[in-house]
């Protein structure tokens, strides 16, 4: 049996900014970057301090993190 499309999508990397745009709602009472950091930390199991060190647009992450496979944690 062929894998379902959703299972294939879950294996594709999802960049941190793309994750934030899709899954972290804008809240005028909360800093959006801070909300993104905590959402990515929850999805990946990484420390919020580690993610904070990736820079304002999360582009300075270490090469070993590559494209994050956070799609597998996202419920479509």
PDB file of N, CA, C and O in Angstrom:
ATOM      1  N   UNK A   1       0.848  -1.183   0.000  1.00  0.00           N
ATOM      2  CA  UNK A   1       0.000   0.000   0.000  1.00  0.00           C
ATOM      3  C   UNK A   1       0.893   1.246   0.000  1.00  0.00           C
ATOM      4  O   UNK A   1       1.864   1.338   0.742  1.00  0.00           O
ATOM      5  N   UNK A   2       0.559   2.205  -0.821  1.00  0.00           N
ATOM      6  CA  UNK A   2       1.327   3.451  -0.926  1.00  0.00           C
ATOM      7  C   UNK A   2       1.093   4.320   0.305  1.00  0.00           C
ATOM      8  O   UNK A   2       0.002   4.307   0.887  1.00  0.00           O
ATOM      9  N   UNK A   3       2.123   5.061   0.720  1.00  0.00           N
ATOM     10  CA  UNK A   3       1.936   5.945   1.885  1.00  0.00           C
ATOM     11  C   UNK A   3       0.943   7.058   1.567  1.00  0.00           C
ATOM     12  O   UNK A   3       0.815   7.509   0.434  1.00  0.00           O
ATOM     13  N   UNK A   4       0.235   7.484   2.587  1.00  0.00           N
ATOM     14  CA  UNK A   4      -0.731   8.572   2.450  1.00  0.00           C
ATOM     15  C   UNK A   4       0.014   9.886   2.245  1.00  0.00           C
ATOM     16  O   UNK A   4       1.122  10.064   2.740  1.00  0.00           O
ATOM     17  N   UNK A   5      -0.571  10.819   1.520  1.00  0.00           N
ATOM     18  CA  UNK A   5       0.082  12.107   1.247  1.00  0.00           C
ATOM     19  C   UNK A   5       0.488  12.838   2.519  1.00  0.00           C
ATOM     20  O   UNK A   5       1.526  13.468   2.591  1.00  0.00           O
ATOM     21  N   UNK A   6      -0.338  12.756   3.542  1.00  0.00           N
ATOM     22  CA  UNK A   6      -0.026  13.468   4.787  1.00  0.00           C
ATOM     23  C   UNK A   6       1.224  12.888   5.432  1.00  0.00           C
ATOM     24  O   UNK A   6       2.026  13.612   6.023  1.00  0.00           O
ATOM     25  N   UNK A   7       1.421  11.586   5.324  1.00  0.00           N
ATOM     26  CA  UNK A   7       2.620  10.964   5.875  1.00  0.00           C
ATOM     27  C   UNK A   7       3.868  11.412   5.125  1.00  0.00           C
ATOM     28  O   UNK A   7       4.925  11.584   5.726  1.00  0.00           O
ATOM     29  N   UNK A   8       3.746  11.614   3.848  1.00  0.00           N
ATOM     30  CA  UNK A   8       4.868  12.114   3.049  1.00  0.00           C
ATOM     31  C   UNK A   8       5.176  13.554   3.442  1.00  0.00           C
ATOM     32  O   UNK A   8       6.336  13.932   3.613  1.00  0.00           O
ATOM     33  N   UNK A   9       4.143  14.390   3.604  1.00  0.00           N
ATOM     34  CA  UNK A   9       4.346  15.785   4.006  1.00  0.00           C
ATOM     35  C   UNK A   9       5.037  15.898   5.352  1.00  0.00           C
ATOM     36  O   UNK A   9       5.849  16.784   5.569  1.00  0.00           O
ATOM     37  N   UNK A  10       4.730  15.010   6.260  1.00  0.00           N
ATOM     38  CA  UNK A  10       5.319  15.066   7.591  1.00  0.00           C
ATOM     39  C   UNK A  10       6.814  14.809   7.574  1.00  0.00           C
ATOM     40  O   UNK A  10       7.512  15.135   8.523  1.00  0.00           O
ATOM     41  N   UNK A  11       7.329  14.216   6.521  1.00  0.00           N
ATOM     42  CA  UNK A  11       8.759  13.936   6.431  1.00  0.00           C
ATOM     43  C   UNK A  11       9.545  15.103   5.834  1.00  0.00           C
ATOM     44  O   UNK A  11      10.767  15.133   5.919  1.00  0.00           O
ATOM     45  N   UNK A  12       8.856  16.061   5.233  1.00  0.00           N
ATOM     46  CA  UNK A  12       9.531  17.210   4.631  1.00  0.00           C
ATOM     47  C   UNK A  12       9.947  18.204   5.703  1.00  0.00           C
ATOM     48  O   UNK A  12       9.216  18.425   6.665  1.00  0.00           O
ATOM     49  N   UNK A  13      11.127  18.810   5.553  1.00  0.00           N
ATOM     50  CA  UNK A  13      11.531  19.820   6.533  1.00  0.00           C
ATOM     51  C   UNK A  13      10.644  21.059   6.452  1.00  0.00           C
ATOM     52  O   UNK A  13      10.149  21.416   5.389  1.00  0.00           O
ATOM     53  N   UNK A  14      10.461  21.698   7.570  1.00  0.00           N
ATOM     54  CA  UNK A  14       9.680  22.922   7.656  1.00  0.00           C
ATOM     55  C   UNK A  14      10.567  23.956   8.332  1.00  0.00           C
ATOM     56  O   UNK A  14      11.022  23.746   9.453  1.00  0.00           O
ATOM     57  N   UNK A  15      10.849  25.034   7.636  1.00  0.00           N
ATOM     58  CA  UNK A  15      11.711  26.071   8.189  1.00  0.00           C
ATOM     59  C   UNK A  15      11.024  26.739   9.377  1.00  0.00           C
ATOM     60  O   UNK A  15       9.794  26.854   9.414  1.00  0.00           O
ATOM     61  N   UNK A  16      11.804  27.187  10.359  1.00  0.00           N
ATOM     62  CA  UNK A  16      11.215  27.789  11.552  1.00  0.00           C
ATOM     63  C   UNK A  16      10.280  28.966  11.260  1.00  0.00           C
ATOM     64  O   UNK A  16       9.208  29.066  11.866  1.00  0.00           O
ATOM     65  N   UNK A  17      10.651  29.841  10.339  1.00  0.00           N
ATOM     66  CA  UNK A  17       9.783  30.986  10.027  1.00  0.00           C
ATOM     67  C   UNK A  17       8.479  30.534   9.387  1.00  0.00           C
ATOM     68  O   UNK A  17       7.417  31.098   9.641  1.00  0.00           O
ATOM     69  N   UNK A  18       8.551  29.493   8.556  1.00  0.00           N
ATOM     70  CA  UNK A  18       7.341  28.957   7.932  1.00  0.00           C
ATOM     71  C   UNK A  18       6.426  28.367   9.014  1.00  0.00           C
ATOM     72  O   UNK A  18       5.212  28.554   8.991  1.00  0.00           O
ATOM     73  N   UNK A  19       7.032  27.680   9.971  1.00  0.00           N
ATOM     74  CA  UNK A  19       6.260  27.119  11.084  1.00  0.00           C
ATOM     75  C   UNK A  19       5.544  28.235  11.846  1.00  0.00           C
ATOM     76  O   UNK A  19       4.356  28.128  12.142  1.00  0.00           O
ATOM     77  N   UNK A  20       6.266  29.317  12.130  1.00  0.00           N
ATOM     78  CA  UNK A  20       5.661  30.436  12.864  1.00  0.00           C
ATOM     79  C   UNK A  20       4.525  31.078  12.085  1.00  0.00           C
ATOM     80  O   UNK A  20       3.474  31.384  12.655  1.00  0.00           O
ATOM     81  N   UNK A  21       4.746  31.299  10.787  1.00  0.00           N
ATOM     82  CA  UNK A  21       3.694  31.914   9.973  1.00  0.00           C
ATOM     83  C   UNK A  21       2.429  31.070   9.959  1.00  0.00           C
ATOM     84  O   UNK A  21       1.324  31.598   9.961  1.00  0.00           O
ATOM     85  N   UNK A  22       2.588  29.753   9.921  1.00  0.00           N
ATOM     86  CA  UNK A  22       1.426  28.877   9.823  1.00  0.00           C
ATOM     87  C   UNK A  22       0.740  28.601  11.148  1.00  0.00           C
ATOM     88  O   UNK A  22      -0.477  28.476  11.209  1.00  0.00           O
ATOM     89  N   UNK A  23       1.519  28.422  12.213  1.00  0.00           N
ATOM     90  CA  UNK A  23       0.967  27.842  13.420  1.00  0.00           C
ATOM     91  C   UNK A  23       0.993  28.725  14.664  1.00  0.00           C
ATOM     92  O   UNK A  23       0.415  28.346  15.681  1.00  0.00           O
ATOM     93  N   UNK A  24       1.659  29.863  14.611  1.00  0.00           N
ATOM     94  CA  UNK A  24       1.696  30.738  15.784  1.00  0.00           C
ATOM     95  C   UNK A  24       0.851  31.979  15.489  1.00  0.00           C
ATOM     96  O   UNK A  24       1.227  32.806  14.662  1.00  0.00           O
ATOM     97  N   UNK A  25      -0.292  32.104  16.136  1.00  0.00           N
ATOM     98  CA  UNK A  25      -1.172  33.243  15.855  1.00  0.00           C
ATOM     99  C   UNK A  25      -0.589  34.555  16.387  1.00  0.00           C
ATOM    100  O   UNK A  25       0.155  34.563  17.369  1.00  0.00           O
ATOM    101  N   UNK A  26      -0.906  35.636  15.707  1.00  0.00           N
ATOM    102  CA  UNK A  26      -0.510  36.959  16.188  1.00  0.00           C
ATOM    103  C   UNK A  26      -1.376  37.305  17.395  1.00  0.00           C
ATOM    104  O   UNK A  26      -2.594  37.192  17.355  1.00  0.00           O
ATOM    105  N   UNK A  27      -0.718  37.716  18.463  1.00  0.00           N
ATOM    106  CA  UNK A  27      -1.409  38.097  19.683  1.00  0.00           C
ATOM    107  C   UNK A  27      -0.878  39.463  20.093  1.00  0.00           C
ATOM    108  O   UNK A  27       0.298  39.585  20.423  1.00  0.00           O
ATOM    109  N   UNK A  28      -1.716  40.507  20.057  1.00  0.00           N
ATOM    110  CA  UNK A  28      -1.233  41.851  20.388  1.00  0.00           C
ATOM    111  C   UNK A  28      -0.709  41.978  21.815  1.00  0.00           C
ATOM    112  O   UNK A  28       0.047  42.878  22.124  1.00  0.00           O
ATOM    113  N   UNK A  29      -1.087  41.047  22.688  1.00  0.00           N
ATOM    114  CA  UNK A  29      -0.639  41.097  24.079  1.00  0.00           C
ATOM    115  C   UNK A  29       0.657  40.335  24.321  1.00  0.00           C
ATOM    116  O   UNK A  29       1.148  40.291  25.439  1.00  0.00           O
ATOM    117  N   UNK A  30       1.198  39.716  23.275  1.00  0.00           N
ATOM    118  CA  UNK A  30       2.399  38.906  23.444  1.00  0.00           C
ATOM    119  C   UNK A  30       3.353  39.146  22.287  1.00  0.00           C
ATOM    120  O   UNK A  30       2.939  39.296  21.143  1.00  0.00           O
ATOM    121  N   UNK A  31       4.624  39.159  22.582  1.00  0.00           N
ATOM    122  CA  UNK A  31       5.657  39.310  21.568  1.00  0.00           C
ATOM    123  C   UNK A  31       5.624  38.093  20.644  1.00  0.00           C
ATOM    124  O   UNK A  31       5.745  36.953  21.098  1.00  0.00           O
ATOM    125  N   UNK A  32       5.470  38.324  19.328  1.00  0.00           N
ATOM    126  CA  UNK A  32       5.325  37.220  18.380  1.00  0.00           C
ATOM    127  C   UNK A  32       6.583  36.360  18.306  1.00  0.00           C
ATOM    128  O   UNK A  32       6.501  35.138  18.231  1.00  0.00           O
ATOM    129  N   UNK A  33       7.755  36.976  18.350  1.00  0.00           N
ATOM    130  CA  UNK A  33       9.003  36.201  18.291  1.00  0.00           C
ATOM    131  C   UNK A  33       9.113  35.280  19.504  1.00  0.00           C
ATOM    132  O   UNK A  33       9.492  34.116  19.378  1.00  0.00           O
ATOM    133  N   UNK A  34       8.754  35.794  20.661  1.00  0.00           N
ATOM    134  CA  UNK A  34       8.800  34.982  21.877  1.00  0.00           C
ATOM    135  C   UNK A  34       7.830  33.805  21.763  1.00  0.00           C
ATOM    136  O   UNK A  34       8.155  32.672  22.145  1.00  0.00           O
ATOM    137  N   UNK A  35       6.651  34.059  21.230  1.00  0.00           N
ATOM    138  CA  UNK A  35       5.679  32.982  21.031  1.00  0.00           C
ATOM    139  C   UNK A  35       6.218  31.945  20.047  1.00  0.00           C
ATOM    140  O   UNK A  35       6.038  30.737  20.246  1.00  0.00           O
ATOM    141  N   UNK A  36       6.903  32.406  18.989  1.00  0.00           N
ATOM    142  CA  UNK A  36       7.497  31.488  18.014  1.00  0.00           C
ATOM    143  C   UNK A  36       8.565  30.625  18.660  1.00  0.00           C
ATOM    144  O   UNK A  36       8.634  29.417  18.421  1.00  0.00           O
ATOM    145  N   UNK A  37       9.421  31.243  19.454  1.00  0.00           N
ATOM    146  CA  UNK A  37      10.492  30.504  20.117  1.00  0.00           C
ATOM    147  C   UNK A  37       9.915  29.389  20.975  1.00  0.00           C
ATOM    148  O   UNK A  37      10.360  28.238  20.909  1.00  0.00           O
ATOM    149  N   UNK A  38       8.893  29.704  21.745  1.00  0.00           N
ATOM    150  CA  UNK A  38       8.306  28.694  22.621  1.00  0.00           C
ATOM    151  C   UNK A  38       7.555  27.619  21.835  1.00  0.00           C
ATOM    152  O   UNK A  38       7.581  26.443  22.213  1.00  0.00           O
ATOM    153  N   UNK A  39       6.929  27.998  20.732  1.00  0.00           N
ATOM    154  CA  UNK A  39       6.227  27.011  19.904  1.00  0.00           C
ATOM    155  C   UNK A  39       7.217  26.063  19.234  1.00  0.00           C
ATOM    156  O   UNK A  39       6.988  24.843  19.191  1.00  0.00           O
ATOM    157  N   UNK A  40       8.317  26.594  18.720  1.00  0.00           N
ATOM    158  CA  UNK A  40       9.335  25.744  18.088  1.00  0.00           C
ATOM    159  C   UNK A  40       9.983  24.839  19.133  1.00  0.00           C
ATOM    160  O   UNK A  40      10.240  23.657  18.869  1.00  0.00           O
ATOM    161  N   UNK A  41      10.237  25.370  20.312  1.00  0.00           N
ATOM    162  CA  UNK A  41      10.814  24.560  21.391  1.00  0.00           C
ATOM    163  C   UNK A  41       9.882  23.400  21.744  1.00  0.00           C
ATOM    164  O   UNK A  41      10.332  22.268  21.919  1.00  0.00           O
ATOM    165  N   UNK A  42       8.600  23.686  21.836  1.00  0.00           N
ATOM    166  CA  UNK A  42       7.633  22.636  22.173  1.00  0.00           C
ATOM    167  C   UNK A  42       7.564  21.581  21.065  1.00  0.00           C
ATOM    168  O   UNK A  42       7.430  20.384  21.345  1.00  0.00           O
ATOM    169  N   UNK A  43       7.655  22.013  19.804  1.00  0.00           N
ATOM    170  CA  UNK A  43       7.543  21.084  18.676  1.00  0.00           C
ATOM    171  C   UNK A  43       8.791  20.234  18.482  1.00  0.00           C
ATOM    172  O   UNK A  43       8.705  19.112  17.997  1.00  0.00           O
ATOM    173  N   UNK A  44       9.951  20.765  18.860  1.00  0.00           N
ATOM    174  CA  UNK A  44      11.203  20.065  18.580  1.00  0.00           C
ATOM    175  C   UNK A  44      11.852  19.429  19.799  1.00  0.00           C
ATOM    176  O   UNK A  44      12.714  18.573  19.665  1.00  0.00           O
ATOM    177  N   UNK A  45      11.481  19.889  20.984  1.00  0.00           N
ATOM    178  CA  UNK A  45      12.122  19.397  22.192  1.00  0.00           C
ATOM    179  C   UNK A  45      13.423  20.110  22.507  1.00  0.00           C
ATOM    180  O   UNK A  45      14.125  19.751  23.450  1.00  0.00           O
ATOM    181  N   UNK A  46      13.756  21.142  21.739  1.00  0.00           N
ATOM    182  CA  UNK A  46      14.959  21.927  21.994  1.00  0.00           C
ATOM    183  C   UNK A  46      14.679  22.983  23.051  1.00  0.00           C
ATOM    184  O   UNK A  46      13.529  23.356  23.281  1.00  0.00           O
ATOM    185  N   UNK A  47      15.730  23.492  23.652  1.00  0.00           N
ATOM    186  CA  UNK A  47      15.604  24.541  24.653  1.00  0.00           C
ATOM    187  C   UNK A  47      15.218  25.864  23.986  1.00  0.00           C
ATOM    188  O   UNK A  47      15.744  26.188  22.912  1.00  0.00           O
ATOM    189  N   UNK A  48      14.339  26.654  24.615  1.00  0.00           N
ATOM    190  CA  UNK A  48      14.040  27.985  24.077  1.00  0.00           C
ATOM    191  C   UNK A  48      15.303  28.845  23.946  1.00  0.00           C
ATOM    192  O   UNK A  48      15.411  29.634  23.011  1.00  0.00           O
ATOM    193  N   UNK A  49      16.271  28.676  24.853  1.00  0.00           N
ATOM    194  CA  UNK A  49      17.523  29.442  24.751  1.00  0.00           C
ATOM    195  C   UNK A  49      18.305  29.069  23.501  1.00  0.00           C
ATOM    196  O   UNK A  49      18.926  29.920  22.872  1.00  0.00           O
ATOM    197  N   UNK A  50      18.287  27.804  23.118  1.00  0.00           N
ATOM    198  CA  UNK A  50      18.952  27.365  21.891  1.00  0.00           C
ATOM    199  C   UNK A  50      18.311  28.042  20.689  1.00  0.00           C
ATOM    200  O   UNK A  50      18.992  28.567  19.809  1.00  0.00           O
ATOM    201  N   UNK A  51      17.000  28.048  20.651  1.00  0.00           N
ATOM    202  CA  UNK A  51      16.280  28.637  19.519  1.00  0.00           C
ATOM    203  C   UNK A  51      16.468  30.149  19.494  1.00  0.00           C
ATOM    204  O   UNK A  51      16.631  30.740  18.425  1.00  0.00           O
ATOM    205  N   UNK A  52      16.495  30.778  20.651  1.00  0.00           N
ATOM    206  CA  UNK A  52      16.712  32.220  20.730  1.00  0.00           C
ATOM    207  C   UNK A  52      18.065  32.603  20.114  1.00  0.00           C
ATOM    208  O   UNK A  52      18.191  33.636  19.476  1.00  0.00           O
ATOM    209  N   UNK A  53      19.068  31.745  20.274  1.00  0.00           N
ATOM    210  CA  UNK A  53      20.400  32.003  19.721  1.00  0.00           C
ATOM    211  C   UNK A  53      20.461  31.898  18.201  1.00  0.00           C
ATOM    212  O   UNK A  53      21.471  32.236  17.601  1.00  0.00           O
ATOM    213  N   UNK A  54      19.401  31.434  17.570  1.00  0.00           N
ATOM    214  CA  UNK A  54      19.380  31.310  16.119  1.00  0.00           C
ATOM    215  C   UNK A  54      19.206  32.656  15.418  1.00  0.00           C
ATOM    216  O   UNK A  54      19.252  32.725  14.200  1.00  0.00           O
ATOM    217  N   UNK A  55      18.971  33.719  16.150  1.00  0.00           N
ATOM    218  CA  UNK A  55      18.828  35.046  15.552  1.00  0.00           C
ATOM    219  C   UNK A  55      17.380  35.451  15.378  1.00  0.00           C
ATOM    220  O   UNK A  55      16.459  34.660  15.601  1.00  0.00           O
ATOM    221  N   UNK A  56      17.184  36.702  14.944  1.00  0.00           N
ATOM    222  CA  UNK A  56      15.821  37.240  14.872  1.00  0.00           C
ATOM    223  C   UNK A  56      14.957  36.535  13.842  1.00  0.00           C
ATOM    224  O   UNK A  56      13.749  36.484  13.971  1.00  0.00           O
ATOM    225  N   UNK A  57      15.550  36.001  12.784  1.00  0.00           N
ATOM    226  CA  UNK A  57      14.762  35.281  11.778  1.00  0.00           C
ATOM    227  C   UNK A  57      15.127  33.792  11.742  1.00  0.00           C
ATOM    228  O   UNK A  57      14.828  33.101  10.766  1.00  0.00           O
ATOM    229  N   UNK A  58      15.803  33.323  12.780  1.00  0.00           N
ATOM    230  CA  UNK A  58      16.173  31.919  12.955  1.00  0.00           C
ATOM    231  C   UNK A  58      17.118  31.392  11.876  1.00  0.00           C
ATOM    232  O   UNK A  58      17.159  30.199  11.614  1.00  0.00           O
ATOM    233  N   UNK A  59      17.891  32.280  11.259  1.00  0.00           N
ATOM    234  CA  UNK A  59      18.773  31.853  10.169  1.00  0.00           C
ATOM    235  C   UNK A  59      20.176  31.477  10.648  1.00  0.00           C
ATOM    236  O   UNK A  59      20.954  30.915   9.881  1.00  0.00           O
ATOM    237  N   UNK A  60      20.515  31.752  11.905  1.00  0.00           N
ATOM    238  CA  UNK A  60      21.864  31.457  12.391  1.00  0.00           C
ATOM    239  C   UNK A  60      21.947  30.127  13.129  1.00  0.00           C
ATOM    240  O   UNK A  60      22.840  29.918  13.936  1.00  0.00           O
ATOM    241  N   UNK A  61      21.036  29.225  12.867  1.00  0.00           N
ATOM    242  CA  UNK A  61      21.097  27.945  13.564  1.00  0.00           C
ATOM    243  C   UNK A  61      22.275  27.118  13.057  1.00  0.00           C
ATOM    244  O   UNK A  61      22.762  27.338  11.953  1.00  0.00           O
ATOM    245  N   UNK A  62      22.715  26.200  13.858  1.00  0.00           N
ATOM    246  CA  UNK A  62      23.842  25.358  13.489  1.00  0.00           C
ATOM    247  C   UNK A  62      23.459  24.468  12.311  1.00  0.00           C
ATOM    248  O   UNK A  62      22.310  24.032  12.206  1.00  0.00           O
ATOM    249  N   UNK A  63      24.410  24.174  11.437  1.00  0.00           N
ATOM    250  CA  UNK A  63      24.095  23.354  10.255  1.00  0.00           C
ATOM    251  C   UNK A  63      23.470  22.003  10.602  1.00  0.00           C
ATOM    252  O   UNK A  63      22.655  21.501   9.855  1.00  0.00           O
ATOM    253  N   UNK A  64      23.807  21.447  11.749  1.00  0.00           N
ATOM    254  CA  UNK A  64      23.263  20.119  12.066  1.00  0.00           C
ATOM    255  C   UNK A  64      21.751  20.141  12.242  1.00  0.00           C
ATOM    256  O   UNK A  64      21.097  19.113  12.172  1.00  0.00           O
ATOM    257  N   UNK A  65      21.183  21.327  12.509  1.00  0.00           N
ATOM    258  CA  UNK A  65      19.729  21.389  12.655  1.00  0.00           C
ATOM    259  C   UNK A  65      19.048  21.459  11.304  1.00  0.00           C
ATOM    260  O   UNK A  65      17.890  21.131  11.181  1.00  0.00           O
ATOM    261  N   UNK A  66      19.786  21.908  10.257  1.00  0.00           N
ATOM    262  CA  UNK A  66      19.248  21.928   8.899  1.00  0.00           C
ATOM    263  C   UNK A  66      17.820  22.420   8.850  1.00  0.00           C
ATOM    264  O   UNK A  66      17.436  23.331   9.541  1.00  0.00           O
ATOM    265  N   UNK A  67      17.011  21.804   8.000  1.00  0.00           N
ATOM    266  CA  UNK A  67      15.583  22.084   7.969  1.00  0.00           C
ATOM    267  C   UNK A  67      14.932  21.268   9.064  1.00  0.00           C
ATOM    268  O   UNK A  67      15.114  20.058   9.127  1.00  0.00           O
ATOM    269  N   UNK A  68      14.216  21.885   9.924  1.00  0.00           N
ATOM    270  CA  UNK A  68      13.606  21.178  11.054  1.00  0.00           C
ATOM    271  C   UNK A  68      12.483  20.273  10.586  1.00  0.00           C
ATOM    272  O   UNK A  68      11.682  20.651   9.740  1.00  0.00           O
ATOM    273  N   UNK A  69      12.433  19.115  11.140  1.00  0.00           N
ATOM    274  CA  UNK A  69      11.357  18.205  10.800  1.00  0.00           C
ATOM    275  C   UNK A  69      10.232  18.358  11.822  1.00  0.00           C
ATOM    276  O   UNK A  69       9.897  17.432  12.543  1.00  0.00           O
ATOM    277  N   UNK A  70       9.706  19.564  11.897  1.00  0.00           N
ATOM    278  CA  UNK A  70       8.618  19.809  12.846  1.00  0.00           C
ATOM    279  C   UNK A  70       7.266  19.446  12.248  1.00  0.00           C
ATOM    280  O   UNK A  70       6.283  19.381  12.964  1.00  0.00           O
ATOM    281  N   UNK A  71       7.214  19.181  10.958  1.00  0.00           N
ATOM    282  CA  UNK A  71       5.941  18.798  10.355  1.00  0.00           C
ATOM    283  C   UNK A  71       5.372  17.545  11.016  1.00  0.00           C
ATOM    284  O   UNK A  71       4.171  17.402  11.128  1.00  0.00           O
ATOM    285  N   UNK A  72       6.229  16.657  11.468  1.00  0.00           N
ATOM    286  CA  UNK A  72       5.707  15.419  12.041  1.00  0.00           C
ATOM    287  C   UNK A  72       4.976  15.675  13.343  1.00  0.00           C
ATOM    288  O   UNK A  72       4.213  14.834  13.807  1.00  0.00           O
ATOM    289  N   UNK A  73       5.187  16.845  13.941  1.00  0.00           N
ATOM    290  CA  UNK A  73       4.511  17.177  15.189  1.00  0.00           C
ATOM    291  C   UNK A  73       3.218  17.957  14.944  1.00  0.00           C
ATOM    292  O   UNK A  73       2.452  18.163  15.857  1.00  0.00           O
ATOM    293  N   UNK A  74       3.017  18.390  13.711  1.00  0.00           N
ATOM    294  CA  UNK A  74       1.875  19.243  13.380  1.00  0.00           C
ATOM    295  C   UNK A  74       0.681  18.376  12.987  1.00  0.00           C
ATOM    296  O   UNK A  74       0.806  17.469  12.192  1.00  0.00           O
ATOM    297  N   UNK A  75      -0.435  18.675  13.561  1.00  0.00           N
ATOM    298  CA  UNK A  75      -1.680  17.968  13.206  1.00  0.00           C
ATOM    299  C   UNK A  75      -2.365  18.769  12.107  1.00  0.00           C
ATOM    300  O   UNK A  75      -2.745  19.898  12.298  1.00  0.00           O
ATOM    301  N   UNK A  76      -2.539  18.160  10.935  1.00  0.00           N
ATOM    302  CA  UNK A  76      -3.184  18.828   9.811  1.00  0.00           C
ATOM    303  C   UNK A  76      -4.678  18.659   9.900  1.00  0.00           C
ATOM    304  O   UNK A  76      -5.207  17.731  10.367  1.00  0.00           O
TER     305      UNK A  76
END
